[in-house]
PDB file of C-alpha atoms in Angstrom:
ATOM      1  CA  MET I   1     111.980  82.852 132.865  1.00  0.00           C
ATOM      2  CA  ILE I   2     111.207  84.771 129.683  1.00  0.00           C
ATOM      3  CA  ARG I   3     107.587  84.619 128.556  1.00  0.00           C
ATOM      4  CA  HIS I   4     107.073  84.331 124.835  1.00  0.00           C
ATOM      5  CA  PRO I   5     104.133  86.435 123.532  1.00  0.00           C
ATOM      6  CA  GLY I   6     103.024  83.737 121.106  1.00  0.00           C
ATOM      7  CA  SER I   7     104.068  81.402 118.373  1.00  0.00           C
ATOM      8  CA  VAL I   8     106.430  82.461 115.610  1.00  0.00           C
ATOM      9  CA  GLY I   9     103.580  82.082 113.116  1.00  0.00           C
ATOM     10  CA  ASN I  10     101.386  84.389 115.184  1.00  0.00           C
ATOM     11  CA  MET I  11     104.139  87.037 115.380  1.00  0.00           C
ATOM     12  CA  GLN I  12     104.709  86.789 111.603  1.00  0.00           C
ATOM     13  CA  GLN I  13     100.983  87.253 111.014  1.00  0.00           C
ATOM     14  CA  ILE I  14     100.957  90.383 113.198  1.00  0.00           C
ATOM     15  CA  ALA I  15     104.050  91.754 111.419  1.00  0.00           C
ATOM     16  CA  THR I  16     102.450  91.078 108.031  1.00  0.00           C
ATOM     17  CA  GLU I  17      99.248  92.865 109.039  1.00  0.00           C
ATOM     18  CA  VAL I  18     101.170  95.951 110.164  1.00  0.00           C
ATOM     19  CA  THR I  19     103.306  95.928 107.031  1.00  0.00           C
ATOM     20  CA  LEU I  20     100.305  95.477 104.740  1.00  0.00           C
ATOM     21  CA  GLY I  21      98.503  98.385 106.365  1.00  0.00           C
ATOM     22  CA  ASP I  22     101.530 100.604 105.826  1.00  0.00           C
ATOM     23  CA  ASP I  23     101.969  99.350 102.248  1.00  0.00           C
ATOM     24  CA  LEU I  24      98.366  99.765 101.084  1.00  0.00           C
ATOM     25  CA  LEU I  25      97.140 102.787  99.149  1.00  0.00           C
ATOM     26  CA  ARG I  26      93.350 103.181  99.007  1.00  0.00           C
ATOM     27  CA  GLY I  27      91.780 105.371  96.351  1.00  0.00           C
ATOM     28  CA  ALA I  28      93.043 107.317  93.378  1.00  0.00           C
ATOM     29  CA  ASP I  29      93.892 110.302  95.595  1.00  0.00           C
ATOM     30  CA  GLU I  30      96.302 108.296  97.801  1.00  0.00           C
ATOM     31  CA  ILE I  31      97.874 106.622  94.767  1.00  0.00           C
ATOM     32  CA  ALA I  32      98.285 109.984  92.986  1.00  0.00           C
ATOM     33  CA  LYS I  33      99.853 111.543  96.086  1.00  0.00           C
ATOM     34  CA  PHE I  34     102.317 108.629  96.350  1.00  0.00           C
ATOM     35  CA  MET I  35     103.222 108.473  92.647  1.00  0.00           C
ATOM     36  CA  PHE I  36     103.006 112.103  91.546  1.00  0.00           C
ATOM     37  CA  GLY I  37     103.195 114.082  94.782  1.00  0.00           C
ATOM     38  CA  ASP I  38      99.749 115.667  94.513  1.00  0.00           C
ATOM     39  CA  VAL I  39      96.147 114.460  94.508  1.00  0.00           C
ATOM     40  CA  LYS I  40      95.359 116.684  91.526  1.00  0.00           C
ATOM     41  CA  HIS I  41      96.930 113.957  89.329  1.00  0.00           C
ATOM     42  CA  ARG I  42      94.239 111.371  90.139  1.00  0.00           C
ATOM     43  CA  ARG I  43      93.082 111.387  86.482  1.00  0.00           C
ATOM     44  CA  LYS I  44      96.474 109.890  85.569  1.00  0.00           C
ATOM     45  CA  VAL I  45      95.775 107.091  88.038  1.00  0.00           C
ATOM     46  CA  TYR I  46      92.413 106.390  86.379  1.00  0.00           C
ATOM     47  CA  TYR I  47      94.142 106.305  82.987  1.00  0.00           C
ATOM     48  CA  LEU I  48      96.937 104.018  84.212  1.00  0.00           C
ATOM     49  CA  THR I  49      94.455 101.606  85.795  1.00  0.00           C
ATOM     50  CA  GLY I  50      92.086 101.643  82.844  1.00  0.00           C
ATOM     51  CA  GLU I  51      92.980 102.293  79.248  1.00  0.00           C
ATOM     52  CA  ALA I  52      96.789 102.635  79.350  1.00  0.00           C
ATOM     53  CA  PRO I  53      98.576 100.075  77.142  1.00  0.00           C
ATOM     54  CA  ARG I  54     100.977  99.101  79.950  1.00  0.00           C
ATOM     55  CA  GLY I  55      98.634  99.497  82.869  1.00  0.00           C
ATOM     56  CA  MET I  56      99.637 100.084  86.439  1.00  0.00           C
ATOM     57  CA  PRO I  57      99.301  97.132  88.838  1.00  0.00           C
ATOM     58  CA  HIS I  58      96.234  97.620  90.996  1.00  0.00           C
ATOM     59  CA  PHE I  59      93.216  95.860  92.439  1.00  0.00           C
ATOM     60  CA  LYS I  60      89.809  96.912  93.647  1.00  0.00           C
ATOM     61  CA  MET I  61      88.112  96.604  96.989  1.00  0.00           C
ATOM     62  CA  GLY I  62      84.539  97.086  95.956  1.00  0.00           C
ATOM     63  CA  SER I  63      84.650 100.128  93.711  1.00  0.00           C
ATOM     64  CA  VAL I  64      87.810 101.608  95.271  1.00  0.00           C
ATOM     65  CA  ILE I  65      91.087 101.405  93.320  1.00  0.00           C
ATOM     66  CA  CYS I  66      93.893 100.118  95.540  1.00  0.00           C
ATOM     67  CA  ALA I  67      97.581  99.405  95.104  1.00  0.00           C
ATOM     68  CA  ARG I  68     100.556  98.405  97.201  1.00  0.00           C
ATOM     69  CA  LYS I  69     103.421 100.881  97.465  1.00  0.00           C
ATOM     70  CA  SER I  70     105.945  98.059  97.140  1.00  0.00           C
ATOM     71  CA  THR I  71     104.289  96.714  93.985  1.00  0.00           C
ATOM     72  CA  LEU I  72     104.182 100.177  92.412  1.00  0.00           C
ATOM     73  CA  LEU I  73     107.867 100.774  93.178  1.00  0.00           C
ATOM     74  CA  ASN I  74     108.763  97.415  91.593  1.00  0.00           C
ATOM     75  CA  TRP I  75     106.602  98.233  88.551  1.00  0.00           C
ATOM     76  CA  ILE I  76     108.285 101.625  88.145  1.00  0.00           C
ATOM     77  CA  ALA I  77     111.742 100.019  88.388  1.00  0.00           C
ATOM     78  CA  GLN I  78     110.668  97.492  85.744  1.00  0.00           C
ATOM     79  CA  GLN I  79     109.513 100.336  83.467  1.00  0.00           C
ATOM     80  CA  GLU I  80     112.915 102.009  83.878  1.00  0.00           C
ATOM     81  CA  ARG I  81     114.739  98.797  82.868  1.00  0.00           C
ATOM     82  CA  SER I  82     112.606  98.062  79.810  1.00  0.00           C
ATOM     83  CA  THR I  83     113.844  99.176  76.428  1.00  0.00           C
ATOM     84  CA  PRO I  84     111.753 101.452  74.188  1.00  0.00           C
ATOM     85  CA  GLY I  85     109.495  99.646  71.763  1.00  0.00           C
ATOM     86  CA  GLU I  86     108.876  96.532  73.893  1.00  0.00           C
TER      87      GLU I  86
END
């Protein structure tokens, strides 16, 4: 007899938690490293999350800027598809 570790819902919740942890970027340094390859570009992150006309998708946990890698990749792809002047 094969023992099942738990319900399907429970396994999906565990998978989501692992995926979210891998997908989450915490702080301007992590976001800059992901987007620009170096933490020295963190000022660009502050600009893109603050005063930029077409701001970068982000959220805050307390005072820490956070973003999901998957959301940023989708946003970048959307920027590539948009026509100039929109």
